[in-house]
mmCIF file of C-alpha atoms in Angstrom:
data_model
loop_
_atom_site.group_PDB
_atom_site.id
_atom_site.type_symbol
_atom_site.label_atom_id
_atom_site.label_comp_id
_atom_site.label_asym_id
_atom_site.label_seq_id
_atom_site.Cartn_x
_atom_site.Cartn_y
_atom_site.Cartn_z
ATOM 1 C CA UNK A 11 0.000 0.000 0.000
ATOM 2 C CA UNK A 12 2.791 2.431 0.898
ATOM 3 C CA UNK A 13 4.528 1.647 -2.389
ATOM 4 C CA UNK A 14 1.400 2.626 -4.342
ATOM 5 C CA UNK A 15 1.063 5.857 -2.386
ATOM 6 C CA UNK A 16 4.683 6.757 -3.088
ATOM 7 C CA UNK A 17 4.282 5.979 -6.781
ATOM 8 C CA UNK A 18 1.112 8.084 -6.921
ATOM 9 C CA UNK A 19 2.883 10.960 -5.134
ATOM 10 C CA UNK A 20 5.855 10.707 -7.522
ATOM 11 C CA UNK A 21 3.543 10.697 -10.551
ATOM 12 C CA UNK A 22 1.677 13.783 -9.268
ATOM 13 C CA UNK A 23 4.937 15.582 -8.545
ATOM 14 C CA UNK A 24 6.264 14.777 -12.015
ATOM 15 C CA UNK A 25 3.042 16.027 -13.629
ATOM 16 C CA UNK A 26 3.203 19.265 -11.630
ATOM 17 C CA UNK A 27 6.825 19.903 -12.603
ATOM 18 C CA UNK A 28 6.050 19.164 -16.261
ATOM 19 C CA UNK A 29 3.137 21.619 -16.105
ATOM 20 C CA UNK A 30 5.370 24.346 -14.691
ATOM 21 C CA UNK A 31 7.910 23.742 -17.456
ATOM 22 C CA UNK A 32 5.239 24.122 -20.121
ATOM 23 C CA UNK A 33 3.989 27.339 -18.495
ATOM 24 C CA UNK A 34 7.522 28.750 -18.384
ATOM 25 C CA UNK A 35 8.081 27.891 -22.041
ATOM 26 C CA UNK A 36 4.756 29.514 -22.990
ATOM 27 C CA UNK A 37 5.705 32.679 -21.092
ATOM 28 C CA UNK A 38 9.091 32.863 -22.794
ATOM 29 C CA UNK A 39 7.418 32.496 -26.183
ATOM 30 C CA UNK A 40 5.372 35.689 -25.727
ATOM 31 C CA UNK A 41 8.578 37.744 -25.875
ATOM 32 C CA UNK A 42 9.883 35.974 -28.966
ATOM 33 C CA UNK A 43 9.602 37.757 -32.330
ATOM 34 C CA UNK A 44 6.717 36.727 -34.591
ATOM 35 C CA UNK A 45 8.309 35.059 -37.626
ATOM 36 C CA UNK A 46 6.780 34.180 -40.986
ATOM 37 C CA UNK A 47 8.687 31.203 -42.405
ATOM 38 C CA UNK A 48 8.551 30.997 -46.192
ATOM 39 C CA UNK A 49 8.825 27.650 -47.936
ATOM 40 C CA UNK A 50 12.258 26.442 -48.939
ATOM 41 C CA UNK A 51 13.048 27.085 -52.563
ATOM 42 C CA UNK A 52 15.308 24.759 -54.564
ATOM 43 C CA UNK A 53 17.488 26.379 -57.237
ATOM 44 C CA UNK A 54 20.533 25.434 -59.303
ATOM 45 C CA UNK A 55 21.207 22.148 -61.109
ATOM 46 C CA UNK A 56 18.000 20.266 -60.403
ATOM 47 C CA UNK A 57 19.058 17.132 -62.254
ATOM 48 C CA UNK A 58 16.298 17.249 -64.845
ATOM 49 C CA UNK A 59 12.656 16.210 -64.766
ATOM 50 C CA UNK A 60 13.455 12.760 -63.404
ATOM 51 C CA UNK A 61 14.020 14.306 -59.968
ATOM 52 C CA UNK A 62 11.022 16.679 -59.961
ATOM 53 C CA UNK A 63 8.670 14.523 -57.879
ATOM 54 C CA UNK A 64 11.487 13.491 -55.522
ATOM 55 C CA UNK A 65 12.433 17.130 -54.953
ATOM 56 C CA UNK A 66 8.802 18.195 -54.459
ATOM 57 C CA UNK A 67 8.336 15.548 -51.762
ATOM 58 C CA UNK A 68 11.675 16.428 -50.151
ATOM 59 C CA UNK A 69 10.819 20.148 -50.085
ATOM 60 C CA UNK A 70 7.429 19.490 -48.493
ATOM 61 C CA UNK A 71 9.016 17.294 -45.825
ATOM 62 C CA UNK A 72 11.846 19.782 -45.228
ATOM 63 C CA UNK A 73 9.422 22.713 -44.912
ATOM 64 C CA UNK A 74 7.421 20.881 -42.257
ATOM 65 C CA UNK A 75 10.594 19.967 -40.385
ATOM 66 C CA UNK A 76 12.001 23.499 -40.591
ATOM 67 C CA UNK A 77 8.863 25.106 -39.149
ATOM 68 C CA UNK A 78 8.586 22.477 -36.412
ATOM 69 C CA UNK A 79 12.252 22.821 -35.415
ATOM 70 C CA UNK A 80 12.104 26.624 -35.333
ATOM 71 C CA UNK A 81 8.915 26.530 -33.251
ATOM 72 C CA UNK A 82 10.431 23.978 -30.864
ATOM 73 C CA UNK A 83 13.343 26.271 -30.018
ATOM 74 C CA UNK A 84 11.149 29.050 -28.664
ATOM 75 C CA UNK A 85 13.366 31.619 -30.404
ATOM 76 C CA UNK A 86 10.394 32.697 -32.511
ATOM 77 C CA UNK A 87 6.632 32.513 -32.533
ATOM 78 C CA UNK A 88 5.962 30.986 -35.949
ATOM 79 C CA UNK A 89 3.150 32.765 -37.788
ATOM 80 C CA UNK A 90 0.500 30.607 -39.444
ATOM 81 C CA UNK A 91 0.460 31.435 -43.164
ATOM 82 C CA UNK A 92 -2.835 29.611 -43.854
ATOM 83 C CA UNK A 93 -4.890 32.801 -44.369
ATOM 84 C CA UNK A 94 -2.602 33.881 -47.232
ATOM 85 C CA UNK A 95 -1.599 30.422 -48.501
ATOM 86 C CA UNK A 96 -3.404 30.679 -51.869
ATOM 87 C CA UNK A 97 -1.773 34.056 -52.554
ATOM 88 C CA UNK A 98 1.658 32.787 -51.467
ATOM 89 C CA UNK A 99 1.364 29.800 -53.806
ATOM 90 C CA UNK A 100 0.271 32.044 -56.682
ATOM 91 C CA UNK A 101 3.260 34.333 -56.112
ATOM 92 C CA UNK A 102 5.599 31.325 -55.929
ATOM 93 C CA UNK A 103 4.366 30.091 -59.310
ATOM 94 C CA UNK A 104 5.279 33.443 -60.865
ATOM 95 C CA UNK A 105 8.585 34.276 -59.164
ATOM 96 C CA UNK A 106 11.008 33.577 -56.374
ATOM 97 C CA UNK A 107 9.746 35.115 -53.133
ATOM 98 C CA UNK A 108 13.319 35.900 -52.118
ATOM 99 C CA UNK A 109 13.633 38.182 -55.163
ATOM 100 C CA UNK A 110 10.162 39.675 -55.518
ATOM 101 C CA UNK A 111 10.958 43.311 -54.633
ATOM 102 C CA UNK A 112 9.356 43.287 -51.203
ATOM 103 C CA UNK A 113 6.256 41.190 -51.864
ATOM 104 C CA UNK A 114 7.413 38.831 -49.087
ATOM 105 C CA UNK A 115 7.520 41.759 -46.653
ATOM 106 C CA UNK A 116 3.921 42.644 -47.515
ATOM 107 C CA UNK A 117 2.908 39.058 -46.716
ATOM 108 C CA UNK A 118 4.708 39.163 -43.365
ATOM 109 C CA UNK A 119 3.118 42.479 -42.393
ATOM 110 C CA UNK A 120 -0.366 41.292 -43.390
ATOM 111 C CA UNK A 121 0.061 38.256 -41.137
ATOM 112 C CA UNK A 122 1.345 40.354 -38.234
ATOM 113 C CA UNK A 123 4.911 39.032 -38.350
ATOM 114 C CA UNK A 124 7.758 41.270 -37.253
ATOM 115 C CA UNK A 125 10.312 39.236 -39.189
ATOM 116 C CA UNK A 126 10.381 36.909 -42.170
ATOM 117 C CA UNK A 127 12.558 33.829 -42.675
ATOM 118 C CA UNK A 128 13.528 33.338 -46.329
ATOM 119 C CA UNK A 129 15.236 29.953 -46.943
ATOM 120 C CA UNK A 130 16.546 28.353 -50.121
ATOM 121 C CA UNK A 131 18.755 25.468 -51.174
ATOM 122 C CA UNK A 132 21.225 25.846 -54.014
ATOM 123 C CA UNK A 133 21.898 22.469 -55.608
ATOM 124 C CA UNK A 134 25.322 22.359 -57.261
ATOM 125 C CA UNK A 135 25.047 18.628 -57.943
ATOM 126 C CA UNK A 136 23.622 15.466 -56.427
ATOM 127 C CA UNK A 137 26.486 15.599 -53.910
ATOM 128 C CA UNK A 138 26.958 19.302 -53.125
ATOM 129 C CA UNK A 139 24.166 21.562 -51.848
ATOM 130 C CA UNK A 140 24.006 24.801 -49.875
ATOM 131 C CA UNK A 141 21.250 25.730 -47.425
ATOM 132 C CA UNK A 142 20.856 29.518 -47.258
ATOM 133 C CA UNK A 143 18.621 31.777 -45.239
ATOM 134 C CA UNK A 144 17.925 35.414 -44.554
ATOM 135 C CA UNK A 145 15.857 36.791 -41.721
ATOM 136 C CA UNK A 146 14.478 40.206 -42.636
ATOM 137 C CA UNK A 147 12.709 42.865 -40.634
ATOM 138 C CA UNK A 148 9.150 42.990 -41.999
ATOM 139 C CA UNK A 149 8.805 46.741 -41.490
ATOM 140 C CA UNK A 150 12.047 47.868 -43.127
ATOM 141 C CA UNK A 151 13.294 44.923 -45.179
ATOM 142 C CA UNK A 152 16.652 45.143 -43.392
ATOM 143 C CA UNK A 153 18.519 41.856 -43.164
ATOM 144 C CA UNK A 154 18.650 40.799 -39.502
ATOM 145 C CA UNK A 155 20.592 37.578 -40.119
ATOM 146 C CA UNK A 156 22.031 35.773 -43.124
ATOM 147 C CA UNK A 157 23.941 32.521 -43.379
ATOM 148 C CA UNK A 158 24.834 29.637 -45.700
ATOM 149 C CA UNK A 159 25.618 26.019 -44.842
ATOM 150 C CA UNK A 160 27.109 23.523 -47.283
ATOM 151 C CA UNK A 161 25.920 19.957 -46.978
ATOM 152 C CA UNK A 162 26.545 16.727 -48.818
ATOM 153 C CA UNK A 163 23.963 14.487 -50.417
ATOM 154 C CA UNK A 164 20.628 15.214 -52.058
ATOM 155 C CA UNK A 165 18.654 12.844 -49.822
ATOM 156 C CA UNK A 166 16.237 13.130 -46.902
ATOM 157 C CA UNK A 167 18.834 12.328 -44.225
ATOM 158 C CA UNK A 168 21.249 15.000 -45.496
ATOM 159 C CA UNK A 169 18.502 17.637 -45.666
ATOM 160 C CA UNK A 170 17.379 16.721 -42.125
ATOM 161 C CA UNK A 171 20.938 17.123 -40.838
ATOM 162 C CA UNK A 172 21.316 20.476 -42.617
ATOM 163 C CA UNK A 173 18.089 21.843 -41.128
ATOM 164 C CA UNK A 174 18.969 20.563 -37.646
ATOM 165 C CA UNK A 175 22.415 22.161 -37.893
ATOM 166 C CA UNK A 176 20.962 25.468 -39.066
ATOM 167 C CA UNK A 177 18.501 25.574 -36.165
ATOM 168 C CA UNK A 178 21.266 24.735 -33.654
ATOM 169 C CA UNK A 179 23.341 27.537 -35.172
ATOM 170 C CA UNK A 180 20.448 29.991 -34.776
ATOM 171 C CA UNK A 181 20.245 28.997 -31.096
ATOM 172 C CA UNK A 182 24.000 29.458 -30.667
ATOM 173 C CA UNK A 183 23.911 32.836 -32.382
ATOM 174 C CA UNK A 184 21.058 34.016 -30.164
ATOM 175 C CA UNK A 185 22.904 32.918 -27.041
ATOM 176 C CA UNK A 186 26.187 34.488 -28.193
ATOM 177 C CA UNK A 187 24.433 37.810 -28.829
ATOM 178 C CA UNK A 188 23.304 37.945 -25.215
ATOM 179 C CA UNK A 189 19.739 36.850 -25.797
ATOM 180 C CA UNK A 190 18.475 34.393 -23.185
ATOM 181 C CA UNK A 191 18.292 30.987 -24.799
ATOM 182 C CA UNK A 192 14.766 29.569 -24.583
ATOM 183 C CA UNK A 193 14.328 26.067 -23.171
ATOM 184 C CA UNK A 194 14.150 24.617 -26.694
ATOM 185 C CA UNK A 195 17.715 25.777 -27.367
ATOM 186 C CA UNK A 196 19.230 24.117 -24.320
#
């Protein structure tokens, strides 16, 4: 009987501590900048039409992972782009959103984001790729952060590693600049 009581007490204590951790993370998130994350764009040597469906699936998977990883860190509050999704897709069909003369900033402002994350992958070959990003201030268009990461292999595992590395680097950069690292960065 005593064993059950101790186990019940331990379970309640664990649940209470977990609840406090979630509350603390939620509180920290309210101070984080609101960030619109654009979809990754793939440019360069795309290997011809034979790779089109493979790249489309990889981009979709990578976009989901990127948004989830950025949200997990607590560095940013990721803005839901659903209200403008049809317009975003229409713009993407016509031009690159990273080179659209500020149209991406309009999208960010309309969604209430203070910053916009513009990522793209430059594919040199099936072996050599570069993951690039810019974070821009939605009000001014000023570049807040910019970086490139080379990675090897045009496959899901390599893309996953590149995204994970980029997110870890964003956490390290935030910590190095004196910003308190949210729980998701520790």
